[in-house]
Coordinates of C-alpha atoms and ligand atoms in Angstrom, one line a residue:
M1438 CA -16.8 150.2 -140.5
T1439 CA -14.6 153.2 -139.1
T1440 CA -16.3 156.0 -137.0
T1441 CA -14.2 159.2 -137.3
I1442 CA -14.7 162.4 -135.7
V1443 CA -13.8 165.3 -137.8
W1444 CA -13.1 168.5 -135.6
F1445 CA -13.9 171.6 -137.7
R1446 CA -12.0 174.8 -136.8
K1447 CA -11.1 177.6 -139.5
D1448 CA -12.2 175.4 -142.3
L1449 CA -16.2 175.3 -142.2
R1450 CA -16.7 173.8 -145.7
L1451 CA -16.9 170.5 -147.4
H1452 CA -15.0 171.1 -150.6
D1453 CA -11.1 170.6 -150.4
H1454 CA -11.1 169.6 -146.9
P1455 CA -8.6 166.9 -146.3
A1456 CA -9.4 165.8 -142.9
L1457 CA -13.0 165.4 -144.1
F1458 CA -12.3 163.9 -147.2
E1459 CA -10.0 161.2 -145.5
A1460 CA -12.5 160.4 -142.9
A1461 CA -15.3 160.1 -145.2
S1462 CA -13.3 157.6 -147.6
I1463 CA -12.9 155.2 -144.6
G1464 CA -16.4 155.4 -142.9
K1465 CA -18.8 157.3 -140.8
V1466 CA -18.2 160.9 -140.0
I1467 CA -19.1 162.8 -136.8
P1468 CA -18.7 166.5 -137.4
V1469 CA -17.8 168.6 -134.4
F1470 CA -17.3 172.3 -133.9
I1471 CA -15.8 173.3 -130.4
W1472 CA -15.5 177.0 -129.3
T1473 CA -12.7 177.3 -126.7
P1474 CA -12.6 180.9 -125.3
E1475 CA -9.2 180.6 -123.7
D1476 CA -7.7 179.3 -126.7
E1477 CA -9.1 182.2 -128.8
K1478 CA -8.2 185.3 -127.0
A1479 CA -6.9 187.0 -130.1
Y1480 CA -9.9 186.2 -132.3
G1481 CA -12.4 186.3 -129.4
E1482 CA -12.1 190.1 -129.2
S1483 CA -12.5 190.8 -132.8
E1484 CA -16.2 191.3 -133.0
P1485 CA -16.7 191.5 -136.8
S1486 CA -14.7 188.2 -137.2
L1487 CA -17.0 186.7 -134.6
W1488 CA -20.2 188.2 -136.6
W1489 CA -18.6 186.5 -139.7
L1490 CA -17.9 182.9 -137.5
H1491 CA -21.3 183.1 -136.2
H1492 CA -22.9 183.2 -139.6
S1493 CA -20.3 180.8 -141.4
L1494 CA -21.2 178.1 -138.6
Q1495 CA -25.0 178.7 -139.0
A1496 CA -24.6 178.2 -142.8
F1497 CA -22.5 175.1 -142.4
Q1498 CA -24.7 173.6 -139.7
Q1499 CA -27.9 174.1 -142.2
R1500 CA -25.7 172.6 -145.2
L1501 CA -25.0 169.4 -143.1
D1502 CA -28.5 169.4 -141.9
G1503 CA -29.8 169.2 -145.3
M1504 CA -27.7 166.1 -146.0
G1505 CA -28.9 164.6 -142.9
I1506 CA -25.9 164.9 -140.9
Q1507 CA -25.9 166.7 -137.4
L1508 CA -23.0 169.1 -136.7
L1509 CA -22.2 168.7 -132.9
I1510 CA -21.5 172.2 -131.4
R1511 CA -19.8 172.4 -128.2
K1512 CA -18.1 174.8 -125.8
G1513 CA -15.1 174.1 -123.6
N1514 CA -11.9 172.3 -123.6
G1515 CA -11.1 170.8 -127.0
L1516 CA -9.3 167.8 -125.7
E1517 CA -11.8 166.9 -123.2
I1518 CA -14.8 167.2 -125.5
L1519 CA -13.2 165.2 -128.2
A1520 CA -12.2 162.5 -125.5
E1521 CA -15.8 162.4 -124.2
L1522 CA -17.3 162.2 -128.0
A1523 CA -14.9 159.4 -128.7
R1524 CA -16.0 157.3 -125.8
E1525 CA -19.8 158.3 -126.3
F1526 CA -19.8 157.3 -130.0
Q1527 CA -17.1 154.6 -129.8
A1528 CA -15.2 156.6 -132.5
D1529 CA -11.9 155.0 -133.8
A1530 CA -10.2 158.1 -135.3
I1531 CA -10.1 161.9 -134.8
Y1532 CA -9.1 163.9 -137.8
F1533 CA -8.6 167.7 -138.3
N1534 CA -6.7 170.3 -140.3
D1535 CA -3.7 172.2 -138.9
R1536 CA -3.8 175.5 -137.4
F1537 CA -0.8 177.4 -137.5
E1538 CA -1.1 180.2 -134.7
P1539 CA 1.7 179.5 -132.0
E1540 CA -0.8 178.8 -129.0
H1541 CA -2.7 176.3 -131.4
R1542 CA 0.4 174.5 -132.6
A1543 CA 1.5 174.0 -129.2
K1544 CA -1.9 172.7 -128.0
D1545 CA -2.5 170.7 -131.0
V1546 CA 0.7 168.6 -130.4
E1547 CA -0.6 167.8 -126.9
T1548 CA -4.0 167.1 -128.0
V1549 CA -2.9 164.6 -130.6
E1550 CA -0.4 162.9 -128.1
L1551 CA -2.9 162.6 -125.5
L1552 CA -5.8 161.2 -127.9
R1553 CA -3.4 158.7 -129.3
L1554 CA -2.7 157.3 -125.7
L1555 CA -6.5 156.7 -125.6
G1556 CA -6.1 154.4 -128.6
L1557 CA -7.5 156.7 -131.2
D1558 CA -6.1 157.0 -134.6
V1559 CA -5.6 160.8 -134.7
Q1560 CA -4.2 162.5 -137.9
T1561 CA -3.9 166.1 -139.0
F1562 CA -3.9 167.6 -142.4
N1563 CA -2.7 170.9 -144.3
G1564 CA -6.4 172.2 -145.3
N1565 CA -5.8 176.1 -145.1
L1566 CA -2.5 176.8 -146.7
L1567 CA -0.9 176.2 -150.3
F1568 CA 2.0 174.6 -148.7
K1569 CA 2.7 173.5 -145.1
P1570 CA 5.5 176.2 -143.8
D1571 CA 8.0 173.5 -142.8
S1572 CA 8.1 172.1 -146.2
I1573 CA 9.6 175.1 -148.0
K1574 CA 13.3 175.9 -147.1
N1575 CA 16.4 177.3 -148.9
S1576 CA 19.2 175.3 -150.0
K1577 CA 21.0 175.4 -146.8
G1578 CA 18.0 174.0 -145.0
D1579 CA 17.1 177.5 -143.4
P1580 CA 13.7 179.2 -143.7
F1581 CA 13.3 181.9 -146.3
K1582 CA 13.5 185.5 -145.0
V1583 CA 12.7 187.3 -148.5
F1584 CA 9.5 186.9 -150.3
T1585 CA 10.7 186.9 -153.9
A1586 CA 13.2 183.8 -153.2
Y1587 CA 10.4 182.0 -151.3
W1588 CA 8.0 182.7 -154.3
K1589 CA 10.4 181.3 -156.6
K1590 CA 11.0 178.1 -154.7
T1591 CA 7.4 177.5 -154.3
L1592 CA 6.7 177.9 -158.1
E1593 CA 8.9 174.9 -158.3
E1594 CA 6.6 172.9 -156.2
Y1595 CA 3.0 171.8 -156.8
V1596 CA 0.2 173.0 -155.0
P1597 CA -1.8 169.9 -154.3
V1598 CA -5.0 169.3 -156.2
P1599 CA -8.1 170.1 -154.1
L1600 CA -10.2 167.5 -153.2
P1601 CA -14.1 167.3 -153.9
A1602 CA -16.6 167.4 -151.4
P1603 CA -17.2 163.9 -150.3
D1604 CA -20.3 161.8 -150.0
L1605 CA -20.8 161.6 -146.2
Q1606 CA -22.4 158.9 -144.1
G1607 CA -23.3 160.1 -140.8
I1608 CA -24.3 158.4 -137.5
E1609 CA -27.9 156.9 -136.9
E1610 CA -28.2 158.2 -133.3
T1611 CA -28.0 161.8 -132.4
T1612 CA -26.8 163.6 -129.3
S1613 CA -27.5 166.8 -127.9
T1614 CA -25.9 170.0 -129.4
L1615 CA -25.6 173.6 -128.6
S1616 CA -27.1 176.1 -131.0
V1617 CA -25.1 178.7 -132.8
E1618 CA -26.6 181.3 -130.7
E1619 CA -25.7 179.4 -127.5
L1620 CA -22.2 179.9 -128.0
G1621 CA -22.8 183.7 -127.3
F1622 CA -20.2 185.3 -129.6
P1623 CA -20.1 188.9 -128.3
F1624 CA -20.7 190.8 -131.5
R1625 CA -23.0 193.8 -131.6
K1626 CA -26.4 192.6 -133.0
N1627 CA -27.3 196.1 -134.6
W1628 CA -24.5 195.3 -137.1
S1629 CA -26.4 192.5 -138.7
D1630 CA -28.4 194.2 -141.3
Y1631 CA -25.6 196.5 -142.7
F1632 CA -23.0 193.6 -142.6
H1633 CA -25.8 191.3 -144.4
S1634 CA -26.0 193.6 -147.2
I1635 CA -22.3 193.6 -148.1
W1636 CA -21.0 190.1 -146.8
K1637 CA -22.3 186.7 -147.3
P1638 CA -20.4 184.3 -144.8
G1639 CA -20.4 180.5 -145.7
E1640 CA -19.1 178.1 -148.3
Q1641 CA -21.8 178.8 -150.8
G1642 CA -21.4 182.8 -150.5
A1643 CA -17.6 182.3 -150.9
I1644 CA -17.8 179.9 -153.9
E1645 CA -20.4 182.5 -155.6
K1646 CA -18.1 185.4 -154.9
W1647 CA -15.1 183.5 -156.3
E1648 CA -16.9 182.6 -159.5
E1649 CA -18.2 186.2 -160.1
F1650 CA -14.6 187.5 -159.4
M1651 CA -13.0 184.9 -161.8
E1652 CA -15.4 185.8 -164.7
D1653 CA -14.4 189.5 -164.7
A1654 CA -12.2 191.2 -162.1
L1655 CA -9.4 188.6 -162.0
L1656 CA -8.7 189.6 -165.7
Y1657 CA -7.9 193.1 -164.6
Y1658 CA -6.4 192.4 -161.4
E1659 CA -2.8 193.4 -162.3
T1660 CA -3.7 196.9 -163.6
E1661 CA -6.9 197.8 -161.4
R1662 CA -6.5 196.2 -158.1
D1663 CA -5.1 199.5 -156.4
L1664 CA -8.1 201.5 -157.8
F1665 CA -10.1 201.4 -154.4
A1666 CA -12.1 204.5 -155.3
T1667 CA -14.0 202.8 -158.3
E1668 CA -17.4 201.3 -157.7
S1669 CA -16.1 197.8 -157.6
P1670 CA -12.3 197.7 -157.4
A1671 CA -10.9 194.5 -159.3
V1672 CA -10.3 192.5 -156.0
S1673 CA -12.0 189.5 -154.8
M1674 CA -13.1 190.8 -151.3
L1675 CA -12.7 187.2 -150.2
S1676 CA -10.3 187.8 -147.2
P1677 CA -13.0 187.2 -144.6
A1678 CA -14.1 183.9 -146.3
I1679 CA -10.5 182.7 -146.6
A1680 CA -9.7 183.7 -143.0
A1681 CA -12.7 181.7 -141.7
G1682 CA -11.7 178.8 -144.2
D1683 CA -15.1 179.1 -146.0
I1684 CA -13.1 178.6 -149.2
S1685 CA -9.9 176.6 -150.0
V1686 CA -7.0 178.7 -151.3
K1687 CA -5.7 175.6 -153.0
S1688 CA -8.9 175.2 -154.9
M1689 CA -8.7 179.3 -155.7
W1690 CA -5.1 178.4 -156.9
H1691 CA -5.9 175.9 -159.5
S1692 CA -9.0 177.4 -160.7
A1693 CA -7.3 180.7 -161.3
K1694 CA -4.4 178.9 -162.9
R1695 CA -6.9 177.2 -165.4
V1696 CA -8.0 180.7 -166.3
M1697 CA -4.5 181.5 -166.9
D1698 CA -3.4 178.3 -169.1
A1699 CA -6.7 178.8 -171.2
S1700 CA -5.8 182.2 -172.4
S1701 CA -2.9 183.6 -174.5
L1702 CA -3.3 187.1 -173.6
P1703 CA -0.4 188.3 -171.8
A1704 CA -2.8 190.9 -169.7
V1705 CA -4.8 188.0 -168.6
Q1706 CA -1.7 185.8 -167.7
N1707 CA -0.2 188.7 -165.7
S1708 CA -3.3 189.3 -163.8
V1709 CA -3.6 185.9 -162.7
M1710 CA -0.1 185.6 -161.8
S1711 CA -0.4 188.7 -159.8
F1712 CA -3.4 187.2 -158.2
L1713 CA -1.6 183.8 -157.3
R1714 CA 1.4 186.0 -155.9
Q1715 CA -1.1 187.5 -153.3
L1716 CA -2.1 184.0 -152.3
A1717 CA 1.5 183.1 -151.9
W1718 CA 1.9 186.4 -149.8
R1719 CA -0.7 185.0 -147.5
D1720 CA 1.2 181.6 -147.4
F1721 CA 4.2 183.6 -146.4
A1722 CA 2.5 185.4 -143.7
Y1723 CA 1.9 182.1 -142.0
Y1724 CA 5.3 180.9 -142.9
Q1725 CA 6.8 183.6 -140.9
L1726 CA 4.2 183.0 -138.1
V1727 CA 5.5 179.5 -137.8
W1728 CA 9.3 180.3 -138.2
F1729 CA 9.3 183.8 -136.5
P1730 CA 6.1 183.6 -134.0
Q1731 CA 7.5 186.7 -132.3
I1732 CA 6.2 188.4 -135.5
V1733 CA 2.9 189.0 -133.6
N1734 CA 4.1 191.5 -131.3
Q1735 CA 7.9 192.1 -131.4
P1736 CA 9.6 193.9 -134.6
L1737 CA 11.6 191.2 -136.6
L1738 CA 14.2 193.7 -137.2
T1739 CA 15.2 193.6 -133.5
Y1740 CA 16.9 197.0 -133.5
F1741 CA 13.4 198.6 -133.9
S1742 CA 12.8 197.7 -130.2
L1743 CA 14.8 200.9 -129.5
F1744 CA 12.7 203.1 -131.7
P1745 CA 11.6 206.4 -130.0
W1746 CA 7.9 206.0 -130.4
N1747 CA 6.5 209.0 -128.7
G1748 CA 3.0 209.5 -130.1
T1749 CA 0.2 210.4 -127.9
A1750 CA -2.8 208.5 -126.5
E1751 CA -5.1 211.4 -127.9
H1752 CA -3.6 210.9 -131.4
L1753 CA -4.1 207.2 -131.3
E1754 CA -7.8 207.8 -130.5
R1755 CA -8.2 210.5 -133.3
W1756 CA -6.6 207.8 -135.7
E1757 CA -9.2 205.2 -134.5
Q1758 CA -12.1 207.4 -134.7
G1759 CA -11.2 208.7 -138.1
K1760 CA -10.7 212.3 -137.0
T1761 CA -7.2 213.0 -138.2
G1762 CA -8.0 215.9 -140.5
Y1763 CA -6.3 213.8 -143.3
P1764 CA -9.5 213.1 -145.5
L1765 CA -8.2 209.8 -147.0
V1766 CA -7.0 208.5 -143.6
D1767 CA -10.2 209.3 -142.1
A1768 CA -12.3 207.8 -144.8
G1769 CA -10.4 204.3 -144.3
M1770 CA -10.6 204.3 -140.6
R1771 CA -14.5 205.0 -140.8
E1772 CA -15.0 202.5 -143.6
L1773 CA -13.2 200.1 -141.2
K1774 CA -15.6 200.6 -138.3
K1775 CA -18.8 200.6 -140.5
T1776 CA -17.8 197.4 -142.7
G1777 CA -14.9 195.6 -140.9
A1778 CA -12.6 195.8 -143.9
I1779 CA -10.5 198.2 -146.1
H1780 CA -8.8 197.8 -149.1
N1781 CA -5.4 196.8 -148.9
R1782 CA -3.9 200.3 -150.3
V1783 CA -5.9 202.0 -147.7
R1784 CA -4.7 199.8 -145.1
M1785 CA -1.2 200.7 -146.0
V1786 CA -1.8 204.4 -146.2
V1787 CA -3.6 204.5 -142.6
A1788 CA -0.9 202.2 -141.0
S1789 CA 1.8 204.1 -142.4
F1790 CA 0.2 207.4 -141.0
L1791 CA 0.0 205.9 -137.5
V1792 CA 3.5 204.6 -137.4
K1793 CA 5.1 207.2 -139.1
H1794 CA 3.2 210.5 -139.0
L1795 CA 2.1 209.9 -135.4
L1796 CA 5.0 207.9 -134.1
I1797 CA 2.7 205.4 -132.5
P1798 CA 3.9 201.7 -132.2
W1799 CA 2.7 199.3 -134.9
T1800 CA 1.5 197.0 -132.2
E1801 CA -1.2 199.7 -131.2
G1802 CA -2.5 199.8 -134.7
S1803 CA -2.3 196.0 -135.1
D1804 CA -4.2 195.8 -132.1
W1805 CA -7.0 198.1 -133.2
F1806 CA -7.1 196.3 -136.6
R1807 CA -7.4 192.9 -134.7
K1808 CA -10.5 194.3 -133.0
S1809 CA -12.1 195.8 -136.1
L1810 CA -11.5 193.5 -139.0
I1811 CA -14.0 191.3 -140.3
D1812 CA -11.0 189.3 -141.9
Y1813 CA -8.7 189.3 -138.9
D1814 CA -6.2 186.9 -139.4
M1815 CA -3.2 187.0 -137.0
A1816 CA -0.6 186.0 -139.6
N1817 CA -1.6 188.5 -142.4
N1818 CA -2.4 191.3 -139.8
A1819 CA 1.0 191.0 -138.2
M1820 CA 2.9 190.6 -141.5
G1821 CA 0.9 193.8 -142.8
W1822 CA 1.9 195.9 -139.9
Q1823 CA 5.6 194.8 -139.8
W1824 CA 5.8 195.6 -143.6
V1825 CA 4.4 199.0 -143.4
A1826 CA 6.3 199.8 -140.2
G1827 CA 9.5 198.7 -141.9
T1828 CA 10.3 196.3 -139.0
G1829 CA 9.5 192.9 -140.7
I1830 CA 12.2 190.8 -142.5
D1831 CA 10.9 191.5 -146.1
A1832 CA 9.2 195.0 -145.5
A1833 CA 9.1 198.5 -147.0
P1834 CA 12.1 200.5 -145.5
Y1835 CA 11.1 202.8 -142.8
F1836 CA 12.0 205.9 -144.6
R1837 CA 9.3 205.0 -147.4
I1838 CA 6.6 207.2 -145.9
F1839 CA 3.2 207.2 -147.6
N1840 CA 2.1 210.8 -148.5
P1841 CA -1.7 210.5 -147.5
I1842 CA -2.4 213.3 -149.8
A1843 CA -0.6 212.2 -152.7
Q1844 CA -2.2 208.7 -152.5
S1845 CA -5.6 210.4 -152.2
Q1846 CA -5.2 212.5 -155.4
K1847 CA -3.7 209.3 -157.4
F1848 CA -6.1 206.6 -156.5
D1849 CA -9.2 208.7 -155.6
P1850 CA -9.0 211.6 -158.1
N1851 CA -12.5 212.7 -157.9
G1852 CA -12.7 212.3 -154.2
N1853 CA -15.6 209.7 -154.4
Y1854 CA -14.1 207.6 -151.7
I1855 CA -13.8 210.3 -149.5
R1856 CA -17.3 211.9 -150.0
Q1857 CA -18.6 208.3 -149.2
W1858 CA -16.9 207.8 -145.9
V1859 CA -16.4 211.4 -144.9
P1860 CA -19.9 213.0 -145.8
E1861 CA -19.1 216.3 -144.2
L1862 CA -16.5 217.1 -147.0
A1863 CA -18.9 215.7 -149.7
D1864 CA -19.6 219.2 -151.2
L1865 CA -16.1 220.1 -151.6
P1866 CA -14.8 220.1 -155.2
A1867 CA -12.4 217.4 -156.4
S1868 CA -9.5 220.0 -156.6
H1869 CA -9.6 220.7 -152.7
I1870 CA -11.1 217.6 -151.1
H1871 CA -7.8 216.0 -150.5
K1872 CA -6.5 219.1 -148.4
P1873 CA -9.5 221.0 -147.0
W1874 CA -7.1 223.2 -145.0
E1875 CA -5.6 224.7 -148.0
T1876 CA -9.4 225.5 -149.4
P1877 CA -10.2 229.2 -149.7
P1878 CA -12.6 230.3 -147.1
A1879 CA -15.2 231.2 -149.5
L1880 CA -15.2 227.6 -151.0
L1881 CA -15.2 226.0 -147.6
R1882 CA -18.3 228.3 -146.6
E1883 CA -20.0 227.2 -150.0
A1884 CA -19.3 223.4 -149.0
N1885 CA -20.5 224.0 -145.4
V1886 CA -17.2 223.0 -144.1
Q1887 CA -15.9 224.8 -140.9
L1888 CA -12.6 223.6 -140.2
G1889 CA -12.0 222.6 -136.5
L1890 CA -15.8 222.3 -136.1
T1891 CA -17.5 220.3 -138.6
Y1892 CA -14.1 218.6 -139.7
P1893 CA -10.8 218.7 -137.8
R1894 CA -7.7 220.6 -139.0
P1895 CA -4.8 218.1 -139.9
I1896 CA -3.5 216.4 -136.5
I1897 CA -0.1 217.2 -137.9
D1898 CA 1.5 219.0 -140.8
H1899 CA 2.7 216.4 -143.3
S1900 CA 6.2 217.7 -144.1
T1901 CA 6.9 218.3 -140.3
A1902 CA 5.6 214.8 -139.6
R1903 CA 7.8 213.3 -142.3
K1904 CA 10.9 215.2 -141.2
R1905 CA 10.3 214.1 -137.6
A1906 CA 10.0 210.3 -138.6
L1907 CA 13.3 210.4 -140.7
Q1908 CA 15.0 212.0 -137.8
A1909 CA 13.9 209.3 -135.5
Y1910 CA 14.8 206.6 -137.9
N1911 CA 18.3 208.3 -138.4
E1912 CA 19.0 208.3 -134.7
L1913 CA 17.9 204.7 -134.3
R1914 CA 20.2 203.7 -137.1
K1915 CA 23.2 205.4 -135.4
K1916 CA 22.5 203.6 -132.0
E1917 CA 22.4 200.2 -133.9
Ligands
LIG3435 C1 -1.6 196.8 -142.2 C2 -2.4 195.7 -142.9 C3 -3.0 194.7 -142.3 C4 -3.5 193.6 -142.6 N1 -4.4 192.7 -142.1 C5 -5.0 191.7 -142.6 C6 -5.6 190.8 -142.0 O1 -5.9 190.9 -140.7 N2 -6.4 189.7 -142.6 C7 -6.2 189.4 -144.1 O2 -6.7 188.6 -144.6 N3 -5.4 190.3 -144.6 C8 -4.8 191.5 -144.0 N4 -4.1 192.4 -144.8 C9 -3.7 192.0 -146.1 C10 -4.7 192.6 -147.3 O3 -4.9 193.9 -147.1 C11 -6.1 191.9 -147.2 O4 -5.8 190.7 -147.4 C12 -6.9 192.4 -148.6 O5 -7.2 193.8 -148.6 C13 -8.0 191.5 -148.8 O6 -8.9 192.1 -149.8 P1 -9.3 190.9 -150.9 O7 -9.9 189.9 -150.3 O8 -10.2 191.6 -151.9 O9 -8.0 190.8 -151.7 P2 -7.4 190.1 -152.9 O10 -6.6 191.2 -153.6 O11 -8.6 189.7 -153.9 O12 -6.5 188.8 -152.8 C14 -7.0 187.5 -152.5 C15 -6.6 187.1 -151.1 O13 -5.0 187.1 -151.1 C16 -4.6 187.3 -149.8 N5 -3.8 188.6 -149.8 C17 -4.1 189.6 -150.7 N6 -3.2 190.7 -150.2 C18 -2.4 190.3 -149.3 C19 -1.3 190.9 -148.6 N7 -0.8 192.0 -148.9 N8 -0.9 190.0 -147.6 C20 -1.4 188.7 -147.5 N9 -2.3 188.2 -148.1 C21 -2.9 189.0 -149.0 C22 -5.9 187.4 -149.0 O14 -6.1 186.3 -148.3 C23 -6.8 188.0 -149.9 O15 -8.1 187.7 -149.6 C24 -3.5 193.3 -144.1 C25 -2.8 194.3 -144.8 C26 -2.1 195.5 -144.1 C27 -1.2 196.5 -145.0

C-alpha cells in the first residue's frame, strides 16, 4: 500500500483538496504542516493573518484528531523536513497543492526536483484557484491584461468539479509533533476575545458562513454589496477563510452556480453572476502575480515610477491611525485596526485618499494593509492597490479620485458607520457628521466636538488635494 505525505499549506481543509484526495485514493496519508519563517516574510509580519492561521491550524488538527489521524506540525526548512519524514515513514510519495507567490513558486520547483531525486513520487495540484494561471491565454498565446477579456475567456472554460472530503487512512505509528502554540506566531494575545466574537477560523466555520450567505445575502449581492453601513452588508466576509484556504473557491463557484441555475429570477441570476465575477477577480489577481510578479512592489504602468510622490511621514502616520479629519477615512482605518478587515468600498476610499489626497506611494499603503489585514493576500492586496492608484494594467484611471465626503454621504447617509468607529463624532446629526469642519459652532458644542482637540481638522482641503493630484498626474503624462 502506498504511503503519501500530504503537505498542507494555505489549504487547511478536507473538502476539495486535490492533493489529499489523490493521496487518499492510493493508500495511507501522512498530513504535515511546516512553518518556514524565512519563506513567509510577507505573511509573517501580518499579525492578524497569523492569528487566523493559528486558530485555523488548531481547528484542522482537532478535526484530524477526531478521525484518529495525527497532523504533524514542524518548523524549519520545508525540503529538509519533507525528506526526513519520507525516510522516517518510508513514504513513497509527497503531494501538495500549488502556491503562487513568486518566492514559493521558485522554491517549489526546486523542492519537487530534489525530492524526485530521492526516488519519491512528487505531485502538485491546483487547490486554491478556479483556473491555473498558465492555462488561460489570449488567441496569440499571450497573457490577458484586461479583466473583461479574461473573464469572457474563463466563462468558456469549465471550473473543475470540487472533490469530496476523502475517507482517510492514517499510519499506525506516531511521531512527535509541535503544538500550534510552539510555532510561536507573534500576534497580540489580547486580540483574541474580540476577534473570536467576529471571526471563526477553520473549515467548519467557513462552510457555515458560506451556507448562511448563500441562503440570504447572495440573492441581493448585486444591488446591496456596496452598502457597508447597513447592519449586515450583502457580502460573504469569507476573505480570511479564502486567503487561508479554509474553504475552496471551486466549491463556492459550483454551489453558487447551482443557486443561479435553480432560479428563473433575473435579480438572483445577476446577483450570483456578480459574485462569481468577484471570485474571478481573485483568480485574476493571482494570474497577474504569476505573469507580472513585479505587481507586488512596482507600478505595472511603468511610467508611474516617475510620479512625484511627495506626501509626508506625518500624514502617513495620521492615515494609519485614523486621524485624517475625514470621518469616513478615519472610520475605515480604525475598523481595520480593531477587526483586521474593512469592506471593499471603504478599502477603495481609504486607499485613494492616501495615494491621491496625500500623494503617498501606494506601496506604503499596501505595506500597512499587509501588516493589518486578517485576510492579507499578496495577490489581492497588490492588485487592489494598483487598481486604486491607477498604476495597474486594468485599473481605475488615476484621474478618478474618490471624494471621501460624497462616498460617505452616499453609502452611510445616516452616519451609522462613522458613529460606530469614530465615537467622538457620534452626537453630530447626520446632516453634519460627514463634514464636521463645516458644522456651526453651536452644533459642535452640543455634540461635544472640539475640532483640533477631540477630533482633528482635515489634514488637507479636499478640492486643493484634488487639484494637486491632477496637476501631478498631468505633469507625469507630459514626461511620458
Ligand atoms: C486596496 C485594496 C486592498 C485589498 N486587499 C485585499 C487582501 O489583502 N486580501 C483580500 O482577500 N482581498 C483584498 N482586497 C479585495 C476586497 O476588498 C476583499 O476581498 C473583500 O473586501 C473581502 O470581503 P468579502 O469576503 O465579504 O468579499 P465578497 O464580496 O463576499 O467576495 C467573495 C470573495 O471574492 C474575492 N473578492 C471580492 N472582491 C474582490 C476584489 N475586489 N478583488 C479580488 N478579490 C475579490 C475575495 O476572495 C472575497 O472573499 C483588497 C481591495 C482593495 C481595494
